[in-house]
PDB file of N, CA and C in Angstrom:
ATOM      1  N   UNK A  50      18.405  -4.676  25.424  1.00 42.00           N
ATOM      2  CA  UNK A  50      18.289  -3.478  24.301  1.00 42.00           C
ATOM      3  C   UNK A  50      19.026  -2.872  25.111  1.00 42.00           C
ATOM      4  N   UNK A  51      19.223  -1.932  24.146  1.00 46.00           N
ATOM      5  CA  UNK A  51      20.203  -0.727  23.948  1.00 46.00           C
ATOM      6  C   UNK A  51      20.654   0.700  23.690  1.00 46.00           C
ATOM      7  N   UNK A  52      18.667   1.605  24.296  1.00 51.00           N
ATOM      8  CA  UNK A  52      18.194   2.530  23.470  1.00 51.00           C
ATOM      9  C   UNK A  52      18.186   2.921  24.578  1.00 51.00           C
ATOM     10  N   UNK A  53      18.055   4.503  24.244  1.00 56.00           N
ATOM     11  CA  UNK A  53      17.575   5.788  25.985  1.00 56.00           C
ATOM     12  C   UNK A  53      16.181   5.522  25.783  1.00 56.00           C
ATOM     13  N   UNK A  54      15.343   5.148  26.882  1.00 66.00           N
ATOM     14  CA  UNK A  54      13.990   5.172  27.294  1.00 66.00           C
ATOM     15  C   UNK A  54      13.600   6.262  27.046  1.00 66.00           C
ATOM     16  N   UNK A  55      12.801   6.640  27.040  1.00 71.00           N
ATOM     17  CA  UNK A  55      11.651   7.810  26.378  1.00 71.00           C
ATOM     18  C   UNK A  55      10.023   7.472  26.247  1.00 71.00           C
ATOM     19  N   UNK A  56       9.230   8.351  27.421  1.00 80.00           N
ATOM     20  CA  UNK A  56       7.654   7.762  27.484  1.00 80.00           C
ATOM     21  C   UNK A  56       7.333   7.892  25.910  1.00 80.00           C
ATOM     22  N   UNK A  57       6.362   6.796  25.947  1.00 88.00           N
ATOM     23  CA  UNK A  57       6.196   6.936  24.196  1.00 88.00           C
ATOM     24  C   UNK A  57       4.575   7.968  24.558  1.00 88.00           C
ATOM     25  N   UNK A  58       4.395   8.506  23.956  1.00 86.00           N
ATOM     26  CA  UNK A  58       3.260  10.083  23.782  1.00 86.00           C
ATOM     27  C   UNK A  58       2.099  10.108  22.613  1.00 86.00           C
ATOM     28  N   UNK A  59       2.992   9.538  21.419  1.00 93.00           N
ATOM     29  CA  UNK A  59       2.402   9.695  20.006  1.00 93.00           C
ATOM     30  C   UNK A  59       2.519   8.450  19.555  1.00 93.00           C
ATOM     31  N   UNK A  60       2.028   8.579  18.385  1.00 96.00           N
ATOM     32  CA  UNK A  60       1.084   6.832  17.407  1.00 96.00           C
ATOM     33  C   UNK A  60       3.334   6.626  16.691  1.00 96.00           C
ATOM     34  N   UNK A  61       3.667   8.252  16.639  1.00 94.00           N
ATOM     35  CA  UNK A  61       5.004   8.202  15.820  1.00 94.00           C
ATOM     36  C   UNK A  61       6.310   7.810  16.880  1.00 94.00           C
ATOM     37  N   UNK A  62       6.317   8.067  18.281  1.00 93.00           N
ATOM     38  CA  UNK A  62       7.097   7.801  19.297  1.00 93.00           C
ATOM     39  C   UNK A  62       6.334   6.198  19.655  1.00 93.00           C
ATOM     40  N   UNK A  63       5.409   5.666  19.491  1.00 96.00           N
ATOM     41  CA  UNK A  63       5.525   3.726  19.044  1.00 96.00           C
ATOM     42  C   UNK A  63       5.484   3.673  18.150  1.00 96.00           C
ATOM     43  N   UNK A  64       5.809   4.423  17.262  1.00 96.00           N
ATOM     44  CA  UNK A  64       5.600   3.181  15.798  1.00 96.00           C
ATOM     45  C   UNK A  64       7.536   3.217  15.914  1.00 96.00           C
ATOM     46  N   UNK A  65       7.862   4.527  16.233  1.00 95.00           N
ATOM     47  CA  UNK A  65       9.680   4.086  16.616  1.00 95.00           C
ATOM     48  C   UNK A  65      10.305   3.424  17.347  1.00 95.00           C
ATOM     49  N   UNK A  66       9.335   3.258  18.552  1.00 94.00           N
ATOM     50  CA  UNK A  66      10.013   1.860  19.470  1.00 94.00           C
ATOM     51  C   UNK A  66       9.799   0.931  18.824  1.00 94.00           C
ATOM     52  N   UNK A  67       8.915   0.596  18.362  1.00 96.00           N
ATOM     53  CA  UNK A  67       8.312  -0.583  17.703  1.00 96.00           C
ATOM     54  C   UNK A  67       9.587  -0.701  16.416  1.00 96.00           C
ATOM     55  N   UNK A  68       9.660  -0.386  16.192  1.00 96.00           N
ATOM     56  CA  UNK A  68      10.540  -0.830  14.723  1.00 96.00           C
ATOM     57  C   UNK A  68      11.726  -0.702  15.094  1.00 96.00           C
ATOM     58  N   UNK A  69      12.122   0.366  16.359  1.00 94.00           N
ATOM     59  CA  UNK A  69      13.870   0.029  16.745  1.00 94.00           C
ATOM     60  C   UNK A  69      13.899  -1.099  17.673  1.00 94.00           C
ATOM     61  N   UNK A  70      13.209  -1.345  18.249  1.00 94.00           N
ATOM     62  CA  UNK A  70      12.778  -3.660  19.073  1.00 94.00           C
ATOM     63  C   UNK A  70      12.931  -4.257  17.853  1.00 94.00           C
ATOM     64  N   UNK A  71      13.373  -3.865  16.777  1.00 95.00           N
ATOM     65  CA  UNK A  71      12.520  -5.336  16.269  1.00 95.00           C
ATOM     66  C   UNK A  71      13.862  -5.316  15.477  1.00 95.00           C
ATOM     67  N   UNK A  72      14.791  -4.120  15.047  1.00 95.00           N
ATOM     68  CA  UNK A  72      15.533  -4.121  14.628  1.00 95.00           C
ATOM     69  C   UNK A  72      16.686  -4.035  15.313  1.00 95.00           C
ATOM     70  N   UNK A  73      16.773  -3.617  16.138  1.00 92.00           N
ATOM     71  CA  UNK A  73      17.475  -4.384  17.565  1.00 92.00           C
ATOM     72  C   UNK A  73      17.516  -5.798  17.677  1.00 92.00           C
ATOM     73  N   UNK A  74      16.524  -6.636  17.514  1.00 90.00           N
ATOM     74  CA  UNK A  74      17.681  -8.105  17.793  1.00 90.00           C
ATOM     75  C   UNK A  74      17.044  -8.743  15.987  1.00 90.00           C
ATOM     76  N   UNK A  75      17.550  -7.767  14.824  1.00 92.00           N
ATOM     77  CA  UNK A  75      17.920  -8.572  13.641  1.00 92.00           C
ATOM     78  C   UNK A  75      16.879  -9.738  13.167  1.00 92.00           C
ATOM     79  N   UNK A  76      15.746  -9.026  14.033  1.00 94.00           N
ATOM     80  CA  UNK A  76      14.105  -9.702  13.543  1.00 94.00           C
ATOM     81  C   UNK A  76      13.318  -8.944  11.798  1.00 94.00           C
ATOM     82  N   UNK A  77      13.273 -10.014  11.463  1.00 96.00           N
ATOM     83  CA  UNK A  77      12.474  -9.174  10.208  1.00 96.00           C
ATOM     84  C   UNK A  77      11.337  -9.291  10.208  1.00 96.00           C
ATOM     85  N   UNK A  78      10.364  -8.060   9.408  1.00 96.00           N
ATOM     86  CA  UNK A  78       8.952  -7.501   9.529  1.00 96.00           C
ATOM     87  C   UNK A  78       8.432  -8.719   9.381  1.00 96.00           C
ATOM     88  N   UNK A  79       8.546  -9.499   8.285  1.00 96.00           N
ATOM     89  CA  UNK A  79       8.045 -11.573   7.786  1.00 96.00           C
ATOM     90  C   UNK A  79       8.031 -11.651   9.026  1.00 96.00           C
ATOM     91  N   UNK A  80       9.077 -12.222   9.418  1.00 97.00           N
ATOM     92  CA  UNK A  80       9.214 -13.072  10.893  1.00 97.00           C
ATOM     93  C   UNK A  80       7.703 -12.574  11.898  1.00 97.00           C
ATOM     94  N   UNK A  81       7.732 -11.302  12.120  1.00 97.00           N
ATOM     95  CA  UNK A  81       6.999 -10.729  13.123  1.00 97.00           C
ATOM     96  C   UNK A  81       5.501 -10.906  12.448  1.00 97.00           C
ATOM     97  N   UNK A  82       5.148 -10.889  11.430  1.00 97.00           N
ATOM     98  CA  UNK A  82       4.368 -10.827  10.723  1.00 97.00           C
ATOM     99  C   UNK A  82       3.758 -12.756  11.450  1.00 97.00           C
ATOM    100  N   UNK A  83       4.187 -13.240  10.554  1.00 97.00           N
ATOM    101  CA  UNK A  83       4.047 -14.211  10.435  1.00 97.00           C
ATOM    102  C   UNK A  83       3.889 -15.111  12.400  1.00 97.00           C
ATOM    103  N   UNK A  84       4.799 -14.292  13.205  1.00 97.00           N
ATOM    104  CA  UNK A  84       4.343 -14.788  14.660  1.00 97.00           C
ATOM    105  C   UNK A  84       2.854 -13.702  15.212  1.00 97.00           C
ATOM    106  N   UNK A  85       2.604 -13.134  15.149  1.00 97.00           N
ATOM    107  CA  UNK A  85       1.326 -12.600  15.428  1.00 97.00           C
ATOM    108  C   UNK A  85       0.244 -12.614  14.443  1.00 97.00           C
ATOM    109  N   UNK A  86       0.751 -13.242  13.595  1.00 97.00           N
ATOM    110  CA  UNK A  86      -0.463 -14.114  12.893  1.00 97.00           C
ATOM    111  C   UNK A  86      -1.022 -12.150  12.050  1.00 97.00           C
ATOM    112  N   UNK A  87      -0.201 -11.385  11.428  1.00 97.00           N
ATOM    113  CA  UNK A  87      -0.700  -9.644  11.333  1.00 97.00           C
ATOM    114  C   UNK A  87       0.026  -9.437   9.886  1.00 97.00           C
ATOM    115  N   UNK A  88      -0.613  -8.644   9.707  1.00 97.00           N
ATOM    116  CA  UNK A  88       0.165  -8.860   7.611  1.00 97.00           C
ATOM    117  C   UNK A  88       1.240  -7.898   7.828  1.00 97.00           C
ATOM    118  N   UNK A  89       2.563  -7.918   7.228  1.00 97.00           N
ATOM    119  CA  UNK A  89       3.622  -7.661   7.593  1.00 97.00           C
ATOM    120  C   UNK A  89       3.114  -5.886   6.888  1.00 97.00           C
ATOM    121  N   UNK A  90       1.670  -5.452   6.127  1.00 97.00           N
ATOM    122  CA  UNK A  90       1.234  -4.377   5.766  1.00 97.00           C
ATOM    123  C   UNK A  90       0.727  -3.439   7.613  1.00 97.00           C
ATOM    124  N   UNK A  91       0.119  -4.024   8.230  1.00 97.00           N
ATOM    125  CA  UNK A  91       0.152  -3.831   9.784  1.00 97.00           C
ATOM    126  C   UNK A  91       1.396  -3.507  10.044  1.00 97.00           C
ATOM    127  N   UNK A  92       2.184  -4.566  10.395  1.00 97.00           N
ATOM    128  CA  UNK A  92       3.603  -4.224  11.306  1.00 97.00           C
ATOM    129  C   UNK A  92       4.115  -2.405  10.721  1.00 97.00           C
ATOM    130  N   UNK A  93       3.968  -2.687   9.165  1.00 97.00           N
ATOM    131  CA  UNK A  93       4.969  -1.517   8.491  1.00 97.00           C
ATOM    132  C   UNK A  93       4.021  -0.203   9.325  1.00 97.00           C
ATOM    133  N   UNK A  94       2.637  -0.542   9.320  1.00 97.00           N
ATOM    134  CA  UNK A  94       1.741   1.037   9.522  1.00 97.00           C
ATOM    135  C   UNK A  94       2.110   1.494  10.801  1.00 97.00           C
ATOM    136  N   UNK A  95       1.975   0.344  11.570  1.00 97.00           N
ATOM    137  CA  UNK A  95       2.701   0.739  13.274  1.00 97.00           C
ATOM    138  C   UNK A  95       3.644   1.740  13.620  1.00 97.00           C
ATOM    139  N   UNK A  96       5.018   0.876  12.371  1.00 97.00           N
ATOM    140  CA  UNK A  96       6.300   1.720  12.763  1.00 97.00           C
ATOM    141  C   UNK A  96       5.869   2.580  12.227  1.00 97.00           C
ATOM    142  N   UNK A  97       5.869   3.047  10.911  1.00 96.00           N
ATOM    143  CA  UNK A  97       5.344   4.416  10.468  1.00 96.00           C
ATOM    144  C   UNK A  97       4.405   5.423  11.510  1.00 96.00           C
ATOM    145  N   UNK A  98       4.149   4.645  12.188  1.00 96.00           N
ATOM    146  CA  UNK A  98       3.253   6.039  12.991  1.00 96.00           C
ATOM    147  C   UNK A  98       1.367   5.889  12.947  1.00 96.00           C
ATOM    148  N   UNK A  99       1.139   4.750  11.826  1.00 97.00           N
ATOM    149  CA  UNK A  99       0.137   4.895  11.365  1.00 97.00           C
ATOM    150  C   UNK A  99      -1.173   4.061  13.131  1.00 97.00           C
ATOM    151  N   UNK A 100      -2.692   4.591  12.944  1.00 96.00           N
ATOM    152  CA  UNK A 100      -2.950   4.179  13.924  1.00 96.00           C
ATOM    153  C   UNK A 100      -3.782   2.499  13.746  1.00 96.00           C
ATOM    154  N   UNK A 101      -2.992   1.694  14.193  1.00 97.00           N
ATOM    155  CA  UNK A 101      -3.508   0.237  13.944  1.00 97.00           C
ATOM    156  C   UNK A 101      -4.645   0.158  15.595  1.00 97.00           C
ATOM    157  N   UNK A 102      -5.245  -1.646  15.639  1.00 97.00           N
ATOM    158  CA  UNK A 102      -6.208  -1.336  16.470  1.00 97.00           C
ATOM    159  C   UNK A 102      -4.861  -2.296  17.620  1.00 97.00           C
ATOM    160  N   UNK A 103      -5.738  -2.322  19.056  1.00 97.00           N
ATOM    161  CA  UNK A 103      -5.284  -2.351  19.785  1.00 97.00           C
ATOM    162  C   UNK A 103      -4.795  -4.025  19.704  1.00 97.00           C
ATOM    163  N   UNK A 104      -5.863  -4.830  19.045  1.00 97.00           N
ATOM    164  CA  UNK A 104      -5.594  -6.277  19.743  1.00 97.00           C
ATOM    165  C   UNK A 104      -4.602  -6.357  18.310  1.00 97.00           C
ATOM    166  N   UNK A 105      -4.412  -5.144  17.492  1.00 97.00           N
ATOM    167  CA  UNK A 105      -2.805  -5.806  16.109  1.00 97.00           C
ATOM    168  C   UNK A 105      -1.618  -5.160  17.048  1.00 97.00           C
ATOM    169  N   UNK A 106      -1.447  -4.342  17.800  1.00 97.00           N
ATOM    170  CA  UNK A 106      -1.001  -3.790  18.513  1.00 97.00           C
ATOM    171  C   UNK A 106      -0.347  -3.675  19.829  1.00 97.00           C
ATOM    172  N   UNK A 107      -1.227  -5.805  20.731  1.00 97.00           N
ATOM    173  CA  UNK A 107      -0.627  -6.178  21.536  1.00 97.00           C
ATOM    174  C   UNK A 107       0.121  -7.758  20.737  1.00 97.00           C
ATOM    175  N   UNK A 108      -0.675  -8.512  19.725  1.00 97.00           N
ATOM    176  CA  UNK A 108      -0.220  -9.376  19.477  1.00 97.00           C
ATOM    177  C   UNK A 108       1.157  -9.232  18.700  1.00 97.00           C
ATOM    178  N   UNK A 109       1.325  -8.229  17.837  1.00 97.00           N
ATOM    179  CA  UNK A 109       2.677  -7.798  17.864  1.00 97.00           C
ATOM    180  C   UNK A 109       3.594  -7.380  18.513  1.00 97.00           C
ATOM    181  N   UNK A 110       3.202  -7.268  19.754  1.00 96.00           N
ATOM    182  CA  UNK A 110       4.592  -7.017  20.598  1.00 96.00           C
ATOM    183  C   UNK A 110       4.748  -8.229  21.527  1.00 96.00           C
ATOM    184  N   UNK A 111       3.654  -9.028  21.416  1.00 96.00           N
ATOM    185  CA  UNK A 111       3.514 -10.286  22.406  1.00 96.00           C
ATOM    186  C   UNK A 111       4.614 -10.891  21.128  1.00 96.00           C
ATOM    187  N   UNK A 112       4.787 -11.137  20.207  1.00 96.00           N
ATOM    188  CA  UNK A 112       5.135 -11.953  19.318  1.00 96.00           C
ATOM    189  C   UNK A 112       6.733 -11.322  18.955  1.00 96.00           C
ATOM    190  N   UNK A 113       7.331  -9.843  19.726  1.00 96.00           N
ATOM    191  CA  UNK A 113       8.381  -9.062  19.937  1.00 96.00           C
ATOM    192  C   UNK A 113       9.044  -9.930  21.004  1.00 96.00           C
ATOM    193  N   UNK A 114       8.035 -10.107  22.019  1.00 94.00           N
ATOM    194  CA  UNK A 114       8.115 -10.715  23.489  1.00 94.00           C
ATOM    195  C   UNK A 114       8.304  -9.215  24.234  1.00 94.00           C
ATOM    196  N   UNK A 115       7.310  -8.669  23.994  1.00 93.00           N
ATOM    197  CA  UNK A 115       7.255  -7.226  24.488  1.00 93.00           C
ATOM    198  C   UNK A 115       5.473  -7.022  25.416  1.00 93.00           C
ATOM    199  N   UNK A 116       6.030  -6.299  26.264  1.00 93.00           N
ATOM    200  CA  UNK A 116       4.442  -5.776  26.694  1.00 93.00           C
ATOM    201  C   UNK A 116       4.319  -4.108  27.044  1.00 93.00           C
ATOM    202  N   UNK A 117       2.859  -4.149  26.925  1.00 91.00           N
ATOM    203  CA  UNK A 117       3.127  -2.287  27.551  1.00 91.00           C
ATOM    204  C   UNK A 117       2.897  -2.470  29.531  1.00 91.00           C
ATOM    205  N   UNK A 118       3.626  -1.269  29.279  1.00 88.00           N
ATOM    206  CA  UNK A 118       3.273  -1.212  31.090  1.00 88.00           C
ATOM    207  C   UNK A 118       2.744   0.552  30.833  1.00 88.00           C
ATOM    208  N   UNK A 119       1.943   1.055  32.042  1.00 87.00           N
ATOM    209  CA  UNK A 119       0.814   1.736  31.762  1.00 87.00           C
ATOM    210  C   UNK A 119       2.026   2.627  33.170  1.00 87.00           C
ATOM    211  N   UNK A 120       1.922   4.110  32.499  1.00 83.00           N
ATOM    212  CA  UNK A 120       2.650   4.608  33.826  1.00 83.00           C
ATOM    213  C   UNK A 120       2.178   5.630  33.840  1.00 83.00           C
ATOM    214  N   UNK A 121       2.079   6.633  35.253  1.00 82.00           N
ATOM    215  CA  UNK A 121       1.913   8.310  35.097  1.00 82.00           C
ATOM    216  C   UNK A 121       2.148   8.980  34.850  1.00 82.00           C
ATOM    217  N   UNK A 122       1.803  10.203  33.881  1.00 81.00           N
ATOM    218  CA  UNK A 122       2.120  11.211  32.950  1.00 81.00           C
ATOM    219  C   UNK A 122       2.374  12.030  34.074  1.00 81.00           C
ATOM    220  N   UNK A 123       4.133  12.039  33.505  1.00 79.00           N
ATOM    221  CA  UNK A 123       5.002  13.433  34.279  1.00 79.00           C
ATOM    222  C   UNK A 123       5.935  14.474  33.513  1.00 79.00           C
ATOM    223  N   UNK A 124       5.544  15.450  33.662  1.00 81.00           N
ATOM    224  CA  UNK A 124       6.227  16.000  32.829  1.00 81.00           C
ATOM    225  C   UNK A 124       7.804  15.223  31.858  1.00 81.00           C
ATOM    226  N   UNK A 125       8.941  15.549  31.269  1.00 78.00           N
ATOM    227  CA  UNK A 125       9.951  15.236  31.008  1.00 78.00           C
ATOM    228  C   UNK A 125      11.052  15.525  31.796  1.00 78.00           C
ATOM    229  N   UNK A 126      11.923  14.930  31.794  1.00 83.00           N
ATOM    230  CA  UNK A 126      13.346  15.913  32.490  1.00 83.00           C
ATOM    231  C   UNK A 126      14.157  16.465  31.764  1.00 83.00           C
ATOM    232  N   UNK A 127      14.714  17.351  31.953  1.00 88.00           N
ATOM    233  CA  UNK A 127      15.661  18.006  31.114  1.00 88.00           C
ATOM    234  C   UNK A 127      16.483  16.845  29.668  1.00 88.00           C
ATOM    235  N   UNK A 128      17.023  16.460  31.093  1.00 87.00           N
ATOM    236  CA  UNK A 128      17.312  14.982  29.833  1.00 87.00           C
ATOM    237  C   UNK A 128      17.049  14.304  28.767  1.00 87.00           C
ATOM    238  N   UNK A 129      15.644  13.885  29.380  1.00 79.00           N
ATOM    239  CA  UNK A 129      14.802  12.756  28.423  1.00 79.00           C
ATOM    240  C   UNK A 129      14.344  14.179  27.269  1.00 79.00           C
ATOM    241  N   UNK A 130      14.451  15.270  27.584  1.00 82.00           N
ATOM    242  CA  UNK A 130      13.568  16.271  26.822  1.00 82.00           C
ATOM    243  C   UNK A 130      14.959  16.579  25.320  1.00 82.00           C
ATOM    244  N   UNK A 131      16.337  16.571  26.172  1.00 86.00           N
ATOM    245  CA  UNK A 131      17.187  17.150  25.243  1.00 86.00           C
ATOM    246  C   UNK A 131      17.825  15.746  24.423  1.00 86.00           C
ATOM    247  N   UNK A 132      17.232  13.901  24.661  1.00 82.00           N
ATOM    248  CA  UNK A 132      17.687  13.337  24.257  1.00 82.00           C
ATOM    249  C   UNK A 132      16.639  13.108  23.025  1.00 82.00           C
ATOM    250  N   UNK A 133      15.474  12.895  23.395  1.00 77.00           N
ATOM    251  CA  UNK A 133      14.164  13.177  22.680  1.00 77.00           C
ATOM    252  C   UNK A 133      14.269  14.402  21.371  1.00 77.00           C
ATOM    253  N   UNK A 134      14.774  15.079  21.491  1.00 83.00           N
ATOM    254  CA  UNK A 134      14.836  16.101  20.273  1.00 83.00           C
ATOM    255  C   UNK A 134      15.788  16.551  19.975  1.00 83.00           C
ATOM    256  N   UNK A 135      16.647  15.646  20.451  1.00 78.00           N
ATOM    257  CA  UNK A 135      18.261  16.292  20.052  1.00 78.00           C
ATOM    258  C   UNK A 135      19.222  16.160  18.383  1.00 78.00           C
ATOM    259  N   UNK A 136      18.164  15.300  17.831  1.00 70.00           N
ATOM    260  CA  UNK A 136      18.032  14.814  16.000  1.00 70.00           C
ATOM    261  C   UNK A 136      17.543  15.960  15.363  1.00 70.00           C
ATOM    262  N   UNK A 137      16.500  17.244  15.983  1.00 62.00           N
ATOM    263  CA  UNK A 137      15.816  17.999  15.303  1.00 62.00           C
ATOM    264  C   UNK A 137      17.179  18.981  14.618  1.00 62.00           C
ATOM    265  N   UNK A 138      16.355  19.796  13.455  1.00 55.00           N
ATOM    266  CA  UNK A 138      16.662  20.866  13.178  1.00 55.00           C
ATOM    267  C   UNK A 138      16.494  22.032  14.169  1.00 55.00           C
ATOM    268  N   UNK A 139      17.436  22.755  14.159  1.00 52.00           N
ATOM    269  CA  UNK A 139      16.968  23.815  15.438  1.00 52.00           C
ATOM    270  C   UNK A 139      16.968  25.134  14.025  1.00 52.00           C
TER     271      UNK A 139
END
């Protein structure tokens, strides 16, 4: 996958990354929902940054071929901050 990696710190970050990963492979929401045995509504809520259960998150990630990895918290580098906020209005 070719995207800039940045830490996931919020539900909105998580949702955006899940949507980005799904769309990068050309996989439909229906296909992920079917594979994960979760509803499209759950997937769409996750992608919007809404709160979903951990089991739903893990099922959806597994269906997409992803897993969660925990890393210690650190301050973002200057490049990470620029990449993360480059689209924000100034």
